[in-house]
Structures are given as C-alpha cells and as structure tokens.
Short mmCIF file of C-alpha atoms and ligand atoms in Angstrom, two decimals:
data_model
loop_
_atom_site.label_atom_id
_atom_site.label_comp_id
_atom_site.label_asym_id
_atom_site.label_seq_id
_atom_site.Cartn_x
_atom_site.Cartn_y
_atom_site.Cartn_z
CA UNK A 257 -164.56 -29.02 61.61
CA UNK A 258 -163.97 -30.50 64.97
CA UNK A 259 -162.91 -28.34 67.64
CA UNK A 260 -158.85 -28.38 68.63
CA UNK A 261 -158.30 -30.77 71.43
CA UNK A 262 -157.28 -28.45 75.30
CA UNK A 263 -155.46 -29.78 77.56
CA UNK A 264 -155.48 -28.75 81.43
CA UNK A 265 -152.62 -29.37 83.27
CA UNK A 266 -150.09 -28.03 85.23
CA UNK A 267 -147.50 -25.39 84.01
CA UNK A 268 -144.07 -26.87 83.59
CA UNK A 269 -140.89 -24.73 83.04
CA UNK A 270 -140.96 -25.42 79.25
CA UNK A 271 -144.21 -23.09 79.49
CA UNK A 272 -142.40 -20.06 79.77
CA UNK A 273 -142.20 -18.47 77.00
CA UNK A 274 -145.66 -19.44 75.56
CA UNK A 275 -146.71 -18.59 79.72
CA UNK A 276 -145.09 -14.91 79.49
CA UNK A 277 -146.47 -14.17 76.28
CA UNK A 278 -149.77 -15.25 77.35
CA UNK A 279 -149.98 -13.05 80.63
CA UNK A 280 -148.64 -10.19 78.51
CA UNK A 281 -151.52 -10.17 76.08
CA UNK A 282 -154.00 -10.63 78.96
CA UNK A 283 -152.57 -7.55 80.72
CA UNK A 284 -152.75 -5.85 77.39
CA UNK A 285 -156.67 -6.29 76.38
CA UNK A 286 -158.46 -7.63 79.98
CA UNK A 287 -159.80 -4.29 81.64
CA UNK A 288 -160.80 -6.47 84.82
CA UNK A 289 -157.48 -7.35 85.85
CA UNK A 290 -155.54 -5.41 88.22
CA UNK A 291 -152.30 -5.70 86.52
CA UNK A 292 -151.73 -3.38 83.44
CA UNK A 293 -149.16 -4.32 81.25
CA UNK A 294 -146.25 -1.72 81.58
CA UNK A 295 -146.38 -2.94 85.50
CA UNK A 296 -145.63 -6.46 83.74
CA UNK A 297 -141.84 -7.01 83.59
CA UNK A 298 -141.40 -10.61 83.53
CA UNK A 299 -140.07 -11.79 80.86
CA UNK A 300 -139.35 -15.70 79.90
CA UNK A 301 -136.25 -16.26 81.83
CA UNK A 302 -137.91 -15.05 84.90
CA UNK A 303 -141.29 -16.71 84.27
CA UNK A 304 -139.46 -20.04 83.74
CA UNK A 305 -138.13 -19.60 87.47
CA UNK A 306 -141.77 -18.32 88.80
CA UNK A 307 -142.63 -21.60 87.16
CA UNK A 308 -140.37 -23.91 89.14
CA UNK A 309 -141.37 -21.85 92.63
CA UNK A 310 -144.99 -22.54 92.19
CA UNK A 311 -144.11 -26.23 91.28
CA UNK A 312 -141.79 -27.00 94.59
CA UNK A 313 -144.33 -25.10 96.26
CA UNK A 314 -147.14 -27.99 97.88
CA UNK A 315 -149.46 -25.37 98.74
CA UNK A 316 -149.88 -23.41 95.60
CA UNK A 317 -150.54 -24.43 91.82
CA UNK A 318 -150.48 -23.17 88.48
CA UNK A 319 -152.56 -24.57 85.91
CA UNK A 320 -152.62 -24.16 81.95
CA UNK A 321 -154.97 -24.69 79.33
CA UNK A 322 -152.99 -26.27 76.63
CA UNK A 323 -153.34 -26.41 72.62
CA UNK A 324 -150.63 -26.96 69.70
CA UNK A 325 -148.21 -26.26 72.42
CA UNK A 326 -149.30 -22.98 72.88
CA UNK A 327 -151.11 -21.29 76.44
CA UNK A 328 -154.72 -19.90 75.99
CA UNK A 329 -155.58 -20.14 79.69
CA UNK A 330 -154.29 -20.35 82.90
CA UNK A 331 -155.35 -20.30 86.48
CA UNK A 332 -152.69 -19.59 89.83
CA UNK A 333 -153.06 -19.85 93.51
CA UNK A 334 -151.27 -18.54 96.77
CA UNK A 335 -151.35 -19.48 100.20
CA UNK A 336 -150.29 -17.42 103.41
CA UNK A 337 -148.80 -20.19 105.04
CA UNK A 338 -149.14 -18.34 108.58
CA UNK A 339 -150.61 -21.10 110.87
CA UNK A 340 -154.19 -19.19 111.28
CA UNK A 341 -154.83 -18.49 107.87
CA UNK A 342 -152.82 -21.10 105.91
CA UNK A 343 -156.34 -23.17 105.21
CA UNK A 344 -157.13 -20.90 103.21
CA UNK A 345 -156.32 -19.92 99.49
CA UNK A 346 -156.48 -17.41 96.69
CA UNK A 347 -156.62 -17.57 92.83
CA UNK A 348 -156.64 -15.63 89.62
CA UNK A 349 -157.94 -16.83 86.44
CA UNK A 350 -157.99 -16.01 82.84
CA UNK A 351 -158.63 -17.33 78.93
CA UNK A 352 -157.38 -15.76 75.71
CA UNK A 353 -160.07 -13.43 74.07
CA UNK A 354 -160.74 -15.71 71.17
CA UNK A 355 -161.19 -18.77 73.44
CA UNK A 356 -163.59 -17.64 75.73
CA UNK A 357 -167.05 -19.01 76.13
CA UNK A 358 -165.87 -22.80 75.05
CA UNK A 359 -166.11 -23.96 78.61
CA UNK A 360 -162.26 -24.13 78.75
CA UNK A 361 -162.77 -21.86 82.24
CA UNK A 362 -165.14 -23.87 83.73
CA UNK A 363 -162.51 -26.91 83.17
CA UNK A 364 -159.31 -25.06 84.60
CA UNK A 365 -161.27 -23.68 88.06
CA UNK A 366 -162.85 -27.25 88.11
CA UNK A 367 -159.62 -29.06 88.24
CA UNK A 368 -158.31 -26.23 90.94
CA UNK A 369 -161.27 -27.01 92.79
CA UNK A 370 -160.45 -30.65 92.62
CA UNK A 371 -156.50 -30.18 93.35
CA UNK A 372 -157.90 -28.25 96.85
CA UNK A 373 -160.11 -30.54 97.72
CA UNK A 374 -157.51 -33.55 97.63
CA UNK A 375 -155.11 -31.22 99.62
CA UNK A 376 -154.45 -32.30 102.98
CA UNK A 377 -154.83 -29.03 104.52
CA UNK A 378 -156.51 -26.21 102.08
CA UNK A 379 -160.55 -25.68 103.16
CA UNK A 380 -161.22 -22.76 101.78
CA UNK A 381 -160.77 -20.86 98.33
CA UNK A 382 -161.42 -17.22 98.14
CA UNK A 383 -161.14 -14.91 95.23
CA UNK A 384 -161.59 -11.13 94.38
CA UNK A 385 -163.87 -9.95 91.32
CA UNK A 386 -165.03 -7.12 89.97
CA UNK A 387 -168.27 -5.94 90.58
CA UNK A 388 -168.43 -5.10 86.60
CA UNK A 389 -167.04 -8.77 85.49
CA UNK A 390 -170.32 -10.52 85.25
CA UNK A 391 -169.02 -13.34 83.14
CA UNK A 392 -166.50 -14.11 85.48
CA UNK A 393 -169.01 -13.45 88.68
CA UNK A 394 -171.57 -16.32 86.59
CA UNK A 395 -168.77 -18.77 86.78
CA UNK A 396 -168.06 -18.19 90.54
CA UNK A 397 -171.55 -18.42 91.18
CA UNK A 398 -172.30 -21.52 89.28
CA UNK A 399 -169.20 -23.40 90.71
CA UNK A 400 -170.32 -22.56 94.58
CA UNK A 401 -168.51 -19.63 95.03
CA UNK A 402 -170.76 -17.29 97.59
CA UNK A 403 -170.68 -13.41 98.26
CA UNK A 404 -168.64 -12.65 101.60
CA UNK A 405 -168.02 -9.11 101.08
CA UNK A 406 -167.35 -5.93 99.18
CA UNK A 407 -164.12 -3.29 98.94
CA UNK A 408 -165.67 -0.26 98.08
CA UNK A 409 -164.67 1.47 94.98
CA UNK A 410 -161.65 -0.71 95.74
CA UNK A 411 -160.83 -0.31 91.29
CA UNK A 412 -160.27 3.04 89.51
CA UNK A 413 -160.51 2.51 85.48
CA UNK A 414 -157.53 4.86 83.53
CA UNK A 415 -161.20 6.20 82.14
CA UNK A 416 -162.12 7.77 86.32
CA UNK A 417 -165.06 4.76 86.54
CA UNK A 418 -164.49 3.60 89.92
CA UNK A 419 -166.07 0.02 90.68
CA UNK A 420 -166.28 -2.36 94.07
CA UNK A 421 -164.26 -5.47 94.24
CA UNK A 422 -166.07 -8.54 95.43
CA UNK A 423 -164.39 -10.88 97.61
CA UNK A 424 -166.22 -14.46 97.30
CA UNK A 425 -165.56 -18.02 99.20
CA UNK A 426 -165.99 -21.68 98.57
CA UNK A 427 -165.59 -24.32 101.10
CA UNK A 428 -165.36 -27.45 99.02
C1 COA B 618 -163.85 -15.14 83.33
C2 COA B 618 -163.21 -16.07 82.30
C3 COA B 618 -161.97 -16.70 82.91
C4 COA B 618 -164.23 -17.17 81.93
O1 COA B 618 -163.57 -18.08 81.05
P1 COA B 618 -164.37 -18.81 79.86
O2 COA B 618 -163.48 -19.85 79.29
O3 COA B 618 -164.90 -17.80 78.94
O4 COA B 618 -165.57 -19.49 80.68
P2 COA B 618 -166.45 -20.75 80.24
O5 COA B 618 -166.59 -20.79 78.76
O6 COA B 618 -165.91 -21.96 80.90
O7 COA B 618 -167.86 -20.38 80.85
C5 COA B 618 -168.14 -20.68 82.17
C6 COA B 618 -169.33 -19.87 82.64
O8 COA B 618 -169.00 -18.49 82.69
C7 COA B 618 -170.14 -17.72 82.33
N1 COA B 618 -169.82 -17.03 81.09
C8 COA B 618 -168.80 -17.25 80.23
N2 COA B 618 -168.83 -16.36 79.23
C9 COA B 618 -169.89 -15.57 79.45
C10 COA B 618 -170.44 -14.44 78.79
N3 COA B 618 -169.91 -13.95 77.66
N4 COA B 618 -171.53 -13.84 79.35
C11 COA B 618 -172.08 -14.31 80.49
N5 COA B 618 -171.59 -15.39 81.17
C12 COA B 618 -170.51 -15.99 80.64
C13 COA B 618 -171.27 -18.68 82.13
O9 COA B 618 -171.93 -18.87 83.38
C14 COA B 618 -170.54 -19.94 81.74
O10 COA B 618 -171.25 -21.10 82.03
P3 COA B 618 -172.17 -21.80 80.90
O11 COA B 618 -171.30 -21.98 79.70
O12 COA B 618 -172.57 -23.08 81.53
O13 COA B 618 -173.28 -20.85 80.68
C15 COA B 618 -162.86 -15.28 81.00
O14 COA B 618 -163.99 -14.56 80.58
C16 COA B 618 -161.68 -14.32 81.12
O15 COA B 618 -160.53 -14.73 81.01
N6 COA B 618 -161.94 -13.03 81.34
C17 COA B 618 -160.86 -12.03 81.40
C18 COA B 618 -160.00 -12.18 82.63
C19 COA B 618 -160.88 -12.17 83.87
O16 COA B 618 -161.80 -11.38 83.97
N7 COA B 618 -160.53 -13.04 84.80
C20 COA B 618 -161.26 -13.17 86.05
C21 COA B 618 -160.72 -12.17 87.02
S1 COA B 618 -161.53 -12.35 88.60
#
C-alpha cells in the first residue's frame, strides 16, 4: 500500500481545531516537552487566534504537517524583536507518535530552515533539547545544529529524574 501523501505548510486559522487537538495529545504522551497537559488551556477558539498572530507576525512561523485534513506535526518559532537579539530565533518541534520515524521531521525543520534563510534579517536559529531526547538531538545534529551550551539539571521528571537541557545553534 502506498504511503498517505504529507503535506508541509503553513498553519492557517482553519487548523485550529485539528492544531489544538494535536498539541493536546503531544502534551499528553511526549515526556520531553516542557509543557504538561493540565498547564495546556487553549482550546480551538483561542488557538484559531494564536494562529492568525503567528501569521501577521513576519518574524515568526508556524508550520504543519498535513494529511486527510488532519495535523500530525508541527513546528513554531519566536523572535525577541529587541534590536540586539532580534537576528536570532527559537523553535519547538514535534510529530504524532504513530508518525514518527517517516522523515516527516526532517521535512518540517528543513522547510523552517529554508523560511530563515530567505528572511531578510533572521541569522541564527537556536533551540533547547533534552539531554535524554536522542532522537530529537540526531536530527539537530544531522541538520547543522551545533552544541553551545548546557542548563544544568535545568528538567525535573514528575518521576524525581532530573536531566540538563541543551541549548544548540545553526547559522544557516
Ligand atoms: C524529534 C521528532 C520531532 C523527530 O521527528 P520524526 O518525524 O520522527 O523524525 P524523522 O523521521 O524526520 O527523522 C529524522 C532524524 O531523526 C533521527 N531519528 C528519528 N527517529 C529516531 C529514533 N527512533 N532513534 C534515533 N534517531 C531517530 C534520525 O537521525 C533521523 O534521520 P534518518 O532518518 O536519516 O536516520 C519526534 O521524535 C518527536 O516529535 N518527538 C517528541 C517531541 C519532541 O521530543 N520534540 C523535540 C523537542 S526539542
């Protein structure tokens, strides 16, 4: 059977709901997330408008990974637009459970990588990781993405594990 055709583009307001209940379920089962889901509260209404700000917004992006109308991926930015930091950036990334390892998060921090480097003012892209996210730190590595430094014990697990949080840059 061939596999379902994934589209990566970015979110539009009509993404809400399938958006929301996306982020919810990531909250729910991704331990390497900062965000658990009772701190969630968003629900569609509100995503719809967090929608609209990130798409009026020229310095930050939200991207989706797209089948049968429904979100299995997605991939946000901000930007402190203060003068001495505003050329640089932050994301977060993530994939539903049962889609991971089909290269559809490769393809979403590929075409962020792409959106920055067309930008007329973002240089550099910096992200935060945890130290036990290896799957995550493989597809840093293997985009660019280099080590610049460590928060120690930075992440407490509900179970009392506490873990570093890597910060890593890419100039593109
Ligand atoms: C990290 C994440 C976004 C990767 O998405 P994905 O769609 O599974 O990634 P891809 O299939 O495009 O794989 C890209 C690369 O990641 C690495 N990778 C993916 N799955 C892996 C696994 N199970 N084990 C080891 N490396 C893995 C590989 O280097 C892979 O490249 P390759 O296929 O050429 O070997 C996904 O695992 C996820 O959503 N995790 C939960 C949320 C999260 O941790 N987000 C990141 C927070 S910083």
């Amino acid at each position: 059977m061939s596999k379902p055709k994934v589209e990566i583009r970015e979110a539009k307001t009509s993404d809400a709901r399938s958006l929301n209940r996306f982020v919810r379920s990531i909250f729910t089962t991704s331990r390497h997330l900062i965000t658990r889901a009772q701190e969630f509260r968003s629900g569609s209404f509100k995503q719809r408008g967090w929608i609209a700000r990130k798409n009026s917004n020229s310095h930050e992006i939200c991207l989706v990974a797209v089948t049968d109308k429904t979100v299995i991926g997605m991939l946000d930015s901000w930007t402190d637009r203060r003068q001495r930091v505003a050329h640089g950036t932050c994301f977060a990334m993530s994939v539903a459970e049962q889609w991971r390892s089909n290269g559809i998060g490769r393809a979403l921090l590929e075409a962020f990588i792409d959106w920055v480097r067309k930008h007329p003012s973002l240089e550099r892209i910096e992200l935060h990781v945890h130290s036990d996210n290896e799957s995550a730190i493989k597809l840093y590595e293997s985009c660019g993405f280099k080590r610049e430094g460590v928060r120690k014990g930075a992440v407490k697990y509900e179970d009392g594990r506490i873990i570093d949080d890597i910060i890593m840059a890419l100039w593109p």
